[in-house]
PDB file of C-alpha atoms in Angstrom:
ATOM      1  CA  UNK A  11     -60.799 -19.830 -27.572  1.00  0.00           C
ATOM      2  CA  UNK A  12     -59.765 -22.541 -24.981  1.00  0.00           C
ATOM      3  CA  UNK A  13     -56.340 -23.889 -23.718  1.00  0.00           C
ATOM      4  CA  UNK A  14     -56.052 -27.695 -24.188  1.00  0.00           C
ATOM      5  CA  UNK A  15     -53.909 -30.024 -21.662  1.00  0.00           C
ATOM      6  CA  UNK A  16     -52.521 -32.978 -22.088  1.00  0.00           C
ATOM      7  CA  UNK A  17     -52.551 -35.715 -19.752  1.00  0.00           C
ATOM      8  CA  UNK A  18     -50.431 -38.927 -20.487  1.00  0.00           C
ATOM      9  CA  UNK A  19     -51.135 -42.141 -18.909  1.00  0.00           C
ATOM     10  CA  UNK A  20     -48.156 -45.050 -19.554  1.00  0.00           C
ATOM     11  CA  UNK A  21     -48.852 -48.061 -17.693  1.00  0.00           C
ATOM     12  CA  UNK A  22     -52.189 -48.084 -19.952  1.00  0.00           C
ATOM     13  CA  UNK A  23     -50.725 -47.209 -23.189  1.00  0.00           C
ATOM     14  CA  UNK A  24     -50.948 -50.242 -26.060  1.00  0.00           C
ATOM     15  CA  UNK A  25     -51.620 -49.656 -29.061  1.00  0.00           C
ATOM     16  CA  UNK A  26     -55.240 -51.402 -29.132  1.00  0.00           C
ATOM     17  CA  UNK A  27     -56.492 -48.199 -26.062  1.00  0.00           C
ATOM     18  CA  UNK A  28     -53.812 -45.615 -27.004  1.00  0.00           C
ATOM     19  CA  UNK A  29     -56.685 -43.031 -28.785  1.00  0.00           C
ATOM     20  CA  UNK A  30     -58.901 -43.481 -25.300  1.00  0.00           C
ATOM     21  CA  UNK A  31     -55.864 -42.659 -22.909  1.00  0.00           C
ATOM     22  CA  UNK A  32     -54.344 -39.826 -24.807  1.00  0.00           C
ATOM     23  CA  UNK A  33     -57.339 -37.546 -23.643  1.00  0.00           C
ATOM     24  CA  UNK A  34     -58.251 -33.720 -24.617  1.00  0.00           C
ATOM     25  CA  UNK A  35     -59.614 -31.802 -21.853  1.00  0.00           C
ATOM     26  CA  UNK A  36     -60.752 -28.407 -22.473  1.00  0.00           C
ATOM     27  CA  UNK A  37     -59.418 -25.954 -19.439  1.00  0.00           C
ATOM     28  CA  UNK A  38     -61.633 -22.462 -19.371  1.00  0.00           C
ATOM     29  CA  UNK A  39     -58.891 -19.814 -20.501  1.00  0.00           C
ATOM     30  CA  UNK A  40     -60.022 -17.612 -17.460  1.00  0.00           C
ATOM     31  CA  UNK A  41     -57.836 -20.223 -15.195  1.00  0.00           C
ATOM     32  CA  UNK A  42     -54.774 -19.369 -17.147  1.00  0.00           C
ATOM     33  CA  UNK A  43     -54.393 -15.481 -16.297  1.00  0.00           C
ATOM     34  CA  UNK A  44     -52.717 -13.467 -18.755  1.00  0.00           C
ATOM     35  CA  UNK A  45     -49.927 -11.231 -17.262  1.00  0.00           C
ATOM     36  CA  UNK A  46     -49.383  -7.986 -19.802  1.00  0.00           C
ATOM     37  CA  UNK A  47     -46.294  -7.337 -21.455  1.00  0.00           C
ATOM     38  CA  UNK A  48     -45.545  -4.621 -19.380  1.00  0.00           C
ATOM     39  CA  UNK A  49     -45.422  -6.041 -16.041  1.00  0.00           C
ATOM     40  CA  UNK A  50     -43.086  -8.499 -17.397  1.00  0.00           C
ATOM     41  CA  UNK A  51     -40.420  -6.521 -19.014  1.00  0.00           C
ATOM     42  CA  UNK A  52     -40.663  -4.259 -15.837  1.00  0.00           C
ATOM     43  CA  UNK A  53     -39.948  -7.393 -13.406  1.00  0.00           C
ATOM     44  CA  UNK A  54     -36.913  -8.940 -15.852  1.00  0.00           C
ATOM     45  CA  UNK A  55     -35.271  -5.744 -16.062  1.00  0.00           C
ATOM     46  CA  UNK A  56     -35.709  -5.117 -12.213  1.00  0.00           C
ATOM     47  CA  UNK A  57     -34.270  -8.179 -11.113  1.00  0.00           C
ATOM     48  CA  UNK A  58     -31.582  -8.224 -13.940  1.00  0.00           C
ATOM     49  CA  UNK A  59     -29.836  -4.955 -12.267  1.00  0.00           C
ATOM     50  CA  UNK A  60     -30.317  -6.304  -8.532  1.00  0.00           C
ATOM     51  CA  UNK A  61     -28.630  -9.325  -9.378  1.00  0.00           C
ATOM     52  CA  UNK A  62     -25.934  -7.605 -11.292  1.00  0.00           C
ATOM     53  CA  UNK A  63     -25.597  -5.052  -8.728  1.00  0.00           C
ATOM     54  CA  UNK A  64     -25.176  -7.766  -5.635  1.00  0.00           C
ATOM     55  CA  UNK A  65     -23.941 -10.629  -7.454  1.00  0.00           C
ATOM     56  CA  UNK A  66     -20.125  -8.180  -7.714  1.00  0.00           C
ATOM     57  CA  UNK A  67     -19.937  -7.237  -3.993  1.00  0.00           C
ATOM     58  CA  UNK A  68     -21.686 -10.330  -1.614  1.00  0.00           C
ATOM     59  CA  UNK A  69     -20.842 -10.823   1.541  1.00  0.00           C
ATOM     60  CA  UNK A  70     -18.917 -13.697   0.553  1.00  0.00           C
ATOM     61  CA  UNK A  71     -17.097 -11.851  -2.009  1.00  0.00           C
ATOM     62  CA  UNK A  72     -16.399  -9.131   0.375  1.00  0.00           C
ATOM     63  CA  UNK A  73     -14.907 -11.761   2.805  1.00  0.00           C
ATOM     64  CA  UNK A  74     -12.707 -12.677   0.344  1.00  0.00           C
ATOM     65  CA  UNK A  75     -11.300  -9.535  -0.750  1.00  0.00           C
ATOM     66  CA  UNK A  76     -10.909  -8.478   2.670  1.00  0.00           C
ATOM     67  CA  UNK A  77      -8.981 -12.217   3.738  1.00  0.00           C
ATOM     68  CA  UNK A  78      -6.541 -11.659   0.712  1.00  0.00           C
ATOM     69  CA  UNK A  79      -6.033  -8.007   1.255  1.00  0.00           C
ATOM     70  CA  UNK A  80      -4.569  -8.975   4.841  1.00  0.00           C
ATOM     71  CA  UNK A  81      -2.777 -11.835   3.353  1.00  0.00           C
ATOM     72  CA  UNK A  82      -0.618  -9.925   0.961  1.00  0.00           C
ATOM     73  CA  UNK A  83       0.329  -7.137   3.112  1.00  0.00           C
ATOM     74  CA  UNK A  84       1.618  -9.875   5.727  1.00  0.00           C
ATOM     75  CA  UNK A  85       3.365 -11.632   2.836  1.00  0.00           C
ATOM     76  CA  UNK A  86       5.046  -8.536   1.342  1.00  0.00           C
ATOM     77  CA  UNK A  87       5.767  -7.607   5.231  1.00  0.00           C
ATOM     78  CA  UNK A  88       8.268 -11.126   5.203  1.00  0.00           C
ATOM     79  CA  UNK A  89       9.589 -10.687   2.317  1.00  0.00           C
ATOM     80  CA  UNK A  90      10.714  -7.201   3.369  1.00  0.00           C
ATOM     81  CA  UNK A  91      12.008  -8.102   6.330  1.00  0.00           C
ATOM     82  CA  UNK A  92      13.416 -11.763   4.953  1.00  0.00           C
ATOM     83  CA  UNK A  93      15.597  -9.123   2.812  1.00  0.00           C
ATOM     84  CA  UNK A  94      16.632  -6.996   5.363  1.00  0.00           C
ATOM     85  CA  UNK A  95      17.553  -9.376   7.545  1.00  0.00           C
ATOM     86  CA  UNK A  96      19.696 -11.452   4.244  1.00  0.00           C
ATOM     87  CA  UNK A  97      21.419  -7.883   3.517  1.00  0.00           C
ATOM     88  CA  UNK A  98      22.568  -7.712   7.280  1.00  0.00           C
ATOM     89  CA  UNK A  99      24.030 -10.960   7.352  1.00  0.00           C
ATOM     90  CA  UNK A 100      26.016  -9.769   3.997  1.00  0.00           C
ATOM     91  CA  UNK A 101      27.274  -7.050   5.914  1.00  0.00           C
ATOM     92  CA  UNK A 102      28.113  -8.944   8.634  1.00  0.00           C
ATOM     93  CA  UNK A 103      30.195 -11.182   6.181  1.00  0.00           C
ATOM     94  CA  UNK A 104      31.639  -8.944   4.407  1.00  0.00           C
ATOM     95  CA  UNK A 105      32.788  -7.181   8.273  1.00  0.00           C
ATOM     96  CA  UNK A 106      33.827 -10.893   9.639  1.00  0.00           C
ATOM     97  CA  UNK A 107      35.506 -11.932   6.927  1.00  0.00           C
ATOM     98  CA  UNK A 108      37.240  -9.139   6.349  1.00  0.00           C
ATOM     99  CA  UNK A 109      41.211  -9.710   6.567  1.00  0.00           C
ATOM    100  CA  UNK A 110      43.212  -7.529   8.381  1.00  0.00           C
ATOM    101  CA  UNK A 111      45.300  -5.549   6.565  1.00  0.00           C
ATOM    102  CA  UNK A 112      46.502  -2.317   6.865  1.00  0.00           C
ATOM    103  CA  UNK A 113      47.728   0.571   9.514  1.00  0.00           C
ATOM    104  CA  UNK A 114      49.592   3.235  11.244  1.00  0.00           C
ATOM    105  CA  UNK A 115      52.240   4.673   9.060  1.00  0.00           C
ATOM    106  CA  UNK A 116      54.024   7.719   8.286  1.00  0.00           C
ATOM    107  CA  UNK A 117      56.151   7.953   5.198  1.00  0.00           C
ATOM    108  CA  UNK A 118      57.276  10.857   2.740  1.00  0.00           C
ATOM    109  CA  UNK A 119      55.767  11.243  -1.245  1.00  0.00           C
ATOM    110  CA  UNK A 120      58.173  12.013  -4.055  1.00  0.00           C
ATOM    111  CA  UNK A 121      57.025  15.054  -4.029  1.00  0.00           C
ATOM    112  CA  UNK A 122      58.909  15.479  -0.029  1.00  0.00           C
ATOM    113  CA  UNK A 123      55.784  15.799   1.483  1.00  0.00           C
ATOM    114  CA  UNK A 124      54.590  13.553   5.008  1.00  0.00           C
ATOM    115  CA  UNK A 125      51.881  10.826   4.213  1.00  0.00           C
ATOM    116  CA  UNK A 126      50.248   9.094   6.595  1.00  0.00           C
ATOM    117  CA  UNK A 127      46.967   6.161   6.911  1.00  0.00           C
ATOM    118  CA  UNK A 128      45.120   8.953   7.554  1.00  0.00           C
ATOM    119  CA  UNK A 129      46.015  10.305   4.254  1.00  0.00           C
ATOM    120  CA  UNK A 130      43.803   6.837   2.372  1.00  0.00           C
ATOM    121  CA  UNK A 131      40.698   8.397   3.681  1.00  0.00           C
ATOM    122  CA  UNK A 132      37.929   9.497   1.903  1.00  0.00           C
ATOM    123  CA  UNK A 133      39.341   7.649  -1.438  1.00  0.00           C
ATOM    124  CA  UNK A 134      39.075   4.379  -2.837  1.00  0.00           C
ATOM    125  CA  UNK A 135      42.813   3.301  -2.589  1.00  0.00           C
ATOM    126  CA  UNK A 136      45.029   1.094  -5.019  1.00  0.00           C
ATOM    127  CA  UNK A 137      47.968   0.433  -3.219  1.00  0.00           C
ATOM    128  CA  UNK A 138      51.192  -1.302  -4.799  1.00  0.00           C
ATOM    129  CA  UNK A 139      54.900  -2.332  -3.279  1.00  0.00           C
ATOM    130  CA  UNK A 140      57.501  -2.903  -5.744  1.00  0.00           C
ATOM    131  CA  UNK A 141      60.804  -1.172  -6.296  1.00  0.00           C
ATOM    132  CA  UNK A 142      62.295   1.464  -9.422  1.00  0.00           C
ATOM    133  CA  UNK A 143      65.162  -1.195 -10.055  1.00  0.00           C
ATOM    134  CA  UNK A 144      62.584  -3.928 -10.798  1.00  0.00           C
ATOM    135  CA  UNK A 145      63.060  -5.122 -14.412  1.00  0.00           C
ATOM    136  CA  UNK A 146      59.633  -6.118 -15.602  1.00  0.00           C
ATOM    137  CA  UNK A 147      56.704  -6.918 -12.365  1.00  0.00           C
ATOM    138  CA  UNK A 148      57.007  -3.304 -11.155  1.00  0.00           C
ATOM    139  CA  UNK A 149      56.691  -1.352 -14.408  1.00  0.00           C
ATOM    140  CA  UNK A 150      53.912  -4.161 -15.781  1.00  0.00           C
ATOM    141  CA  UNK A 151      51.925  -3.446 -12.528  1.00  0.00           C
ATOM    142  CA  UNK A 152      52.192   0.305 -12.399  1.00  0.00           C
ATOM    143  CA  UNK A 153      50.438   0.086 -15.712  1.00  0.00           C
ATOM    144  CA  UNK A 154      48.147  -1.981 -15.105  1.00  0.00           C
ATOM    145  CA  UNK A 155      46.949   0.622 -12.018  1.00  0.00           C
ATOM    146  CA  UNK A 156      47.114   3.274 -14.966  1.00  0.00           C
ATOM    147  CA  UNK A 157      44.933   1.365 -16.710  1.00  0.00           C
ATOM    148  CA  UNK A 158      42.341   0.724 -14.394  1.00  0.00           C
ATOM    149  CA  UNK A 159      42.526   4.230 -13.337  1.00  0.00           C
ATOM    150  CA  UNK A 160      41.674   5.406 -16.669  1.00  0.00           C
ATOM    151  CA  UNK A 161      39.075   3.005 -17.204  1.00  0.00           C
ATOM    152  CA  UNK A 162      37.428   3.864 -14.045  1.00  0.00           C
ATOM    153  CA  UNK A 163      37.749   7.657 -13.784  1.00  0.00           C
ATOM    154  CA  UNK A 164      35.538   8.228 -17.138  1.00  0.00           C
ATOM    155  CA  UNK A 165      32.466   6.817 -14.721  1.00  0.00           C
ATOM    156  CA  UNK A 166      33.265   7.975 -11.065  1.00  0.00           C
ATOM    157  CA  UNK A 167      35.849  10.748 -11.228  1.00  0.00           C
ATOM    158  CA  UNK A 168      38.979  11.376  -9.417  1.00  0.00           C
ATOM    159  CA  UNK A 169      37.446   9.138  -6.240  1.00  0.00           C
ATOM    160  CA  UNK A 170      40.682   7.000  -6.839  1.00  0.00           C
ATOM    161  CA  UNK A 171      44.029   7.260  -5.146  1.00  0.00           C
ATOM    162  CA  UNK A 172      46.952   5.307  -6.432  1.00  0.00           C
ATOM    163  CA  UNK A 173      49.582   4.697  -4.134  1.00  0.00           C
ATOM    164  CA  UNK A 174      53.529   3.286  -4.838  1.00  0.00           C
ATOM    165  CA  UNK A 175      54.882   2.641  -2.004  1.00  0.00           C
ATOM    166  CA  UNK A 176      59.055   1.559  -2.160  1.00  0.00           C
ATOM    167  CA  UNK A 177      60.362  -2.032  -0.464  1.00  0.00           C
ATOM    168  CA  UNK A 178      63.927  -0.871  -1.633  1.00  0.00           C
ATOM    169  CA  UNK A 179      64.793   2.319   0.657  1.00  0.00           C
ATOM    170  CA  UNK A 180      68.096   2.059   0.269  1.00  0.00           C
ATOM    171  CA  UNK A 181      67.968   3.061  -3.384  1.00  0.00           C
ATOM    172  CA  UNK A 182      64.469   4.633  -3.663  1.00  0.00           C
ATOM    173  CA  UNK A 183      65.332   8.431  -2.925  1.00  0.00           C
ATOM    174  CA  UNK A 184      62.763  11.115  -3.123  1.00  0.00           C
ATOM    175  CA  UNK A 185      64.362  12.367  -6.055  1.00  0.00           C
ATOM    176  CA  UNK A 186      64.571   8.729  -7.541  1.00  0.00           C
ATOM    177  CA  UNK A 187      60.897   7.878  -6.945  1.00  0.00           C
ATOM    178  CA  UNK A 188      59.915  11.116  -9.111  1.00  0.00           C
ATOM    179  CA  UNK A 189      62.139  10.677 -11.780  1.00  0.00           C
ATOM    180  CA  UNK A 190      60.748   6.869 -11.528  1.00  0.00           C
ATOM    181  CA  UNK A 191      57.210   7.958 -11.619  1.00  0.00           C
ATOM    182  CA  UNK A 192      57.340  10.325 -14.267  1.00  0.00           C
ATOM    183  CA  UNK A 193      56.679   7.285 -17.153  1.00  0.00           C
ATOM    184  CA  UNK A 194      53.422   6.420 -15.379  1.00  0.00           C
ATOM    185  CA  UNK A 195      50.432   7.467 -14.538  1.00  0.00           C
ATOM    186  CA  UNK A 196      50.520  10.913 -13.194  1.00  0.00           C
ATOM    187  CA  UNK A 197      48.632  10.801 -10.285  1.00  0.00           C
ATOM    188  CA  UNK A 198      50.114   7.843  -8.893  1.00  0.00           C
ATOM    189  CA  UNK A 199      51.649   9.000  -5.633  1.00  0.00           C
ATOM    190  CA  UNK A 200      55.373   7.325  -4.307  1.00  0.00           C
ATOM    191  CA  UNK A 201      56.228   6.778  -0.891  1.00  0.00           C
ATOM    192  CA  UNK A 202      59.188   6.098   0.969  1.00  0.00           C
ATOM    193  CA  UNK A 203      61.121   6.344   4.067  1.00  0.00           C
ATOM    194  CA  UNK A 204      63.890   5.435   6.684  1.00  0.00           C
ATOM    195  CA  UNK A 205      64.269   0.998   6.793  1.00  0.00           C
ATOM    196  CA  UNK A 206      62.409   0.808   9.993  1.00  0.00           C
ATOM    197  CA  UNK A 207      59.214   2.564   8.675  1.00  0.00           C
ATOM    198  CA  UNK A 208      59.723   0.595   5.494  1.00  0.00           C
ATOM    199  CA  UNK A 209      59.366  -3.005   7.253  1.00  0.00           C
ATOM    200  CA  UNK A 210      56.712  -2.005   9.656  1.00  0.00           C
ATOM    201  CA  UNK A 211      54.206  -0.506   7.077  1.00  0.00           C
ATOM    202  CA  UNK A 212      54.854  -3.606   4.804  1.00  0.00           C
ATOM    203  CA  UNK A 213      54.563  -5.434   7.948  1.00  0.00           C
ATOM    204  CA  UNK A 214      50.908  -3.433   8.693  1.00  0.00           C
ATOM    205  CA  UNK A 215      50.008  -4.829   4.837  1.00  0.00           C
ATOM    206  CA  UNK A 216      50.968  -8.520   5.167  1.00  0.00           C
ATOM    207  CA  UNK A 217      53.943  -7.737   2.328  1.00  0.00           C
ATOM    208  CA  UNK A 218      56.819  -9.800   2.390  1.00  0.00           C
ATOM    209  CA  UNK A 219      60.212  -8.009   0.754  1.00  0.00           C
ATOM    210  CA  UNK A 220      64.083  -9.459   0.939  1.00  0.00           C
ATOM    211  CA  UNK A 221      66.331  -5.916   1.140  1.00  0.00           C
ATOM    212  CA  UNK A 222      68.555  -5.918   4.001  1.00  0.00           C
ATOM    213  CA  UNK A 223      68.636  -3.493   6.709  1.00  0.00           C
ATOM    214  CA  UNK A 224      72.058  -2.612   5.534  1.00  0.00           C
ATOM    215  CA  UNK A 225      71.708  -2.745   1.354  1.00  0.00           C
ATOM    216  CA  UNK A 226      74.660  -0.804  -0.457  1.00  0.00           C
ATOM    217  CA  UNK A 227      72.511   2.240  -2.129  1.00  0.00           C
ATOM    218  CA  UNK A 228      74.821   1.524  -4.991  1.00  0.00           C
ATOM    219  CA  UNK A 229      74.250  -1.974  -4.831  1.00  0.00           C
ATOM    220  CA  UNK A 230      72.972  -4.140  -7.703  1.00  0.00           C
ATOM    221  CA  UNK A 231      70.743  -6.598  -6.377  1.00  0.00           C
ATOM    222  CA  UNK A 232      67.235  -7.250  -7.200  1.00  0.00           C
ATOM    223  CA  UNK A 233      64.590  -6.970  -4.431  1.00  0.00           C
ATOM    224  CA  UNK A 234      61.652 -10.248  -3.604  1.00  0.00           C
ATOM    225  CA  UNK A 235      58.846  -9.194  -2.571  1.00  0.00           C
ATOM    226  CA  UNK A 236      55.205  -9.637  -2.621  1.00  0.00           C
ATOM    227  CA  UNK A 237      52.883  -8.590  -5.682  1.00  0.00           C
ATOM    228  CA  UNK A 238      49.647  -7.304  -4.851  1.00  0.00           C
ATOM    229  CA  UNK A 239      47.764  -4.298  -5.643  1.00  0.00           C
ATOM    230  CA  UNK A 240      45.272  -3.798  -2.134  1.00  0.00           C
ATOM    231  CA  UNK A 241      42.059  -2.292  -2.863  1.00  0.00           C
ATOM    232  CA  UNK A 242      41.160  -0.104   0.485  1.00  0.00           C
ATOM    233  CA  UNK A 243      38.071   1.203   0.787  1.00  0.00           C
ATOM    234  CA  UNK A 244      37.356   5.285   1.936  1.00  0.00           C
ATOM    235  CA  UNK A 245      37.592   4.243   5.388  1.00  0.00           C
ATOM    236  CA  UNK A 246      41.071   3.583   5.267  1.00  0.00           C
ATOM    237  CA  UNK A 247      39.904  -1.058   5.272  1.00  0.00           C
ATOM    238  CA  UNK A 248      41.007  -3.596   3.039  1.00  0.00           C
ATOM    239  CA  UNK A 249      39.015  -4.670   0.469  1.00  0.00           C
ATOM    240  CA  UNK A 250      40.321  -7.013  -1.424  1.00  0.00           C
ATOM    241  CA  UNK A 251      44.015  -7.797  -3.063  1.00  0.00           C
ATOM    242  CA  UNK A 252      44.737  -8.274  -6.973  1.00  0.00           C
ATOM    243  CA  UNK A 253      47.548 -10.478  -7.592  1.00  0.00           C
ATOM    244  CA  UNK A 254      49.870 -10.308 -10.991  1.00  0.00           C
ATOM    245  CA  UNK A 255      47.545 -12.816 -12.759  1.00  0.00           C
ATOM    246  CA  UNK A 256      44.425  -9.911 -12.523  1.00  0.00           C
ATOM    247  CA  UNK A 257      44.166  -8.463 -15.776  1.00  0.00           C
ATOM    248  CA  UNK A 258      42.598  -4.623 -15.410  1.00  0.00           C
ATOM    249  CA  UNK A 259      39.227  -5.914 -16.741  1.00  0.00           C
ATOM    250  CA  UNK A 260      39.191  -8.274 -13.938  1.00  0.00           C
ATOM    251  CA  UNK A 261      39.953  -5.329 -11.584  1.00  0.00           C
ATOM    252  CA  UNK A 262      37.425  -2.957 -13.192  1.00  0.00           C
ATOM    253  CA  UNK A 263      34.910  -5.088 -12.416  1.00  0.00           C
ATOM    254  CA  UNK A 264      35.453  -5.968  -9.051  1.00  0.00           C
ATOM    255  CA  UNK A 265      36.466  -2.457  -8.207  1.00  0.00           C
ATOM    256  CA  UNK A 266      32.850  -1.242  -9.355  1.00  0.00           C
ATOM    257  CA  UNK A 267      31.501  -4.310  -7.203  1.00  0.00           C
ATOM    258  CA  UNK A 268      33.191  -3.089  -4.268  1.00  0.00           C
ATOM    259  CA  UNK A 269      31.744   0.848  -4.974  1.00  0.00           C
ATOM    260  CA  UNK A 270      28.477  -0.436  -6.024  1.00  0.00           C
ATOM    261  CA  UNK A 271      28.033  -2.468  -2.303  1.00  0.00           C
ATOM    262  CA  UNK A 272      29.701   0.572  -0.515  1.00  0.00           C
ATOM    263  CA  UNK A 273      27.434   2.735  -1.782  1.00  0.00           C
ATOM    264  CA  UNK A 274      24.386   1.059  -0.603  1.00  0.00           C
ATOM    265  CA  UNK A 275      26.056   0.794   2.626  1.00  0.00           C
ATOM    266  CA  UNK A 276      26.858   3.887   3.194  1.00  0.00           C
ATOM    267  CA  UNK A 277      24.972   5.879   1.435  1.00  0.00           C
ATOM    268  CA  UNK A 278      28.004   8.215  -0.436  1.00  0.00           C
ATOM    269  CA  UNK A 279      30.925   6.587  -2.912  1.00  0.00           C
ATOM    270  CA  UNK A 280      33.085   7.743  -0.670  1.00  0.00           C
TER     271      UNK A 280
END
């Protein structure tokens, strides 16, 4: 049995000479050696598994990997520190910005017991100025701490410390500030105290009030003043102050804000 190969010639190719250029040359089939099936199957298999095997992990590849690895951990590395460095200049906000408000006082609860600043730490602090003659504001905004109280103490606890604390000292006894307080919420506390300790702890809080120095205790007169409720944080440092338009959602919210960012701060609630 012979092989046959076929050589092809086309600048002579017409069709008058095509059957004496399309030629048939025998070829011995001992030039054409015959590799067995074996040997074959062996070598495809073989060189399957070593390209499989380094075609994964190259040196290229490797390179790569290695390049990428590098690149992430100094991305991730900036990002961390890009966030650390935004979270410090929030803190430094918040401690810049922060108005001062607040101080040194000493005044008596209507319970006849001495309360002083240091008496706001270690709770977060609502505190409110009004007087128990007001008509309407006072009584609307002692609820409204009631309220938020309520709301609030179902997720944090007794953390809170509501504070009343009298612009009318004339008329706002120690007995009259606990009969007063009785219709709200029971752990608000009342303050009050002498005219000169009055004015400079509304003074320390940026409140404004109208009483004279010399008000008749029996006197009917109504009382201006300022209306805010100050947030103060368990340091004893304002926070932030809720004027009459705040509703207690509004509060709520920003009060758990406040807790949330204190938290992270510090470490504790309070």
């Amino acid at each position: 049995m012979s092989r046959f190969i076929f050589s092809f010639q086309p600048k002579s190719l017409t069709a008058r000479n095509a059957r004496h250029t399309l030629a048939i040359h025998p070829v011995p089939a001992r030039s054409l050696p015959r590799r067995r099936y074996s040997e074959i199957r062996q070598t495809s298999s073989t060189g399957a598994r070593d390209r499989a095997t380094v075609g994964v992990f190259t040196p290229k590849a490797a390179a790569l990997f290695v390049v990428t690895g590098i690149g992430l951990f100094y991305y991730f590395q900036y990002e961390k520190q890009k966030l650390l460095e935004q979270r410090q200049k929030e803190l430094e906000s918040r401690s810049v910005g922060r108005a001062h408000v607040g101080g040194p006082f000493t005044l008596t609860t209507h319970e006849n017991t001495p309360f002083s600043e240091k008496d706001l730490l270690g709770k977060w602090n609502l505190v409110y100025f009004g007087f128990t003659n007001c008509p309407d504001i006072c009584p609307a905004e002692l609820d409204k701490i009631g309220a938020v109280l309520t709301s609030l103490e179902k997720d944090h606890g007794t953390v809170f410390q509501p504070v009343f604390i009298s612009v009318d000292p004339a008329r706002d006894s120690v007995d009259q500030m606990k009969r007063y307080l009785a219709d709200f919420h029971p752990r608000i506390i009342g303050l009050t105290g002498d005219y000169g300790t009055v004015k400079s702890t509304c003074k320390a809080y940026r409140v404004y009030f109208s009483t004279p120095p010399d008000a008749d205790p029996r006197g009917d007169y109504l009382v201006d003043h300022s209306i805010y409720v100050y947030l103060m944080d368990p340091k004893g440092q304002f926070v932030e102050a809720f004027g009459q338009s705040s509703t207690p959602e509004e509060v709520v919210e920003r009060v758990r804000k406040e807790m949330a960012a204190y938290e992270q701060e510090n470490g504790r609630k309070v």
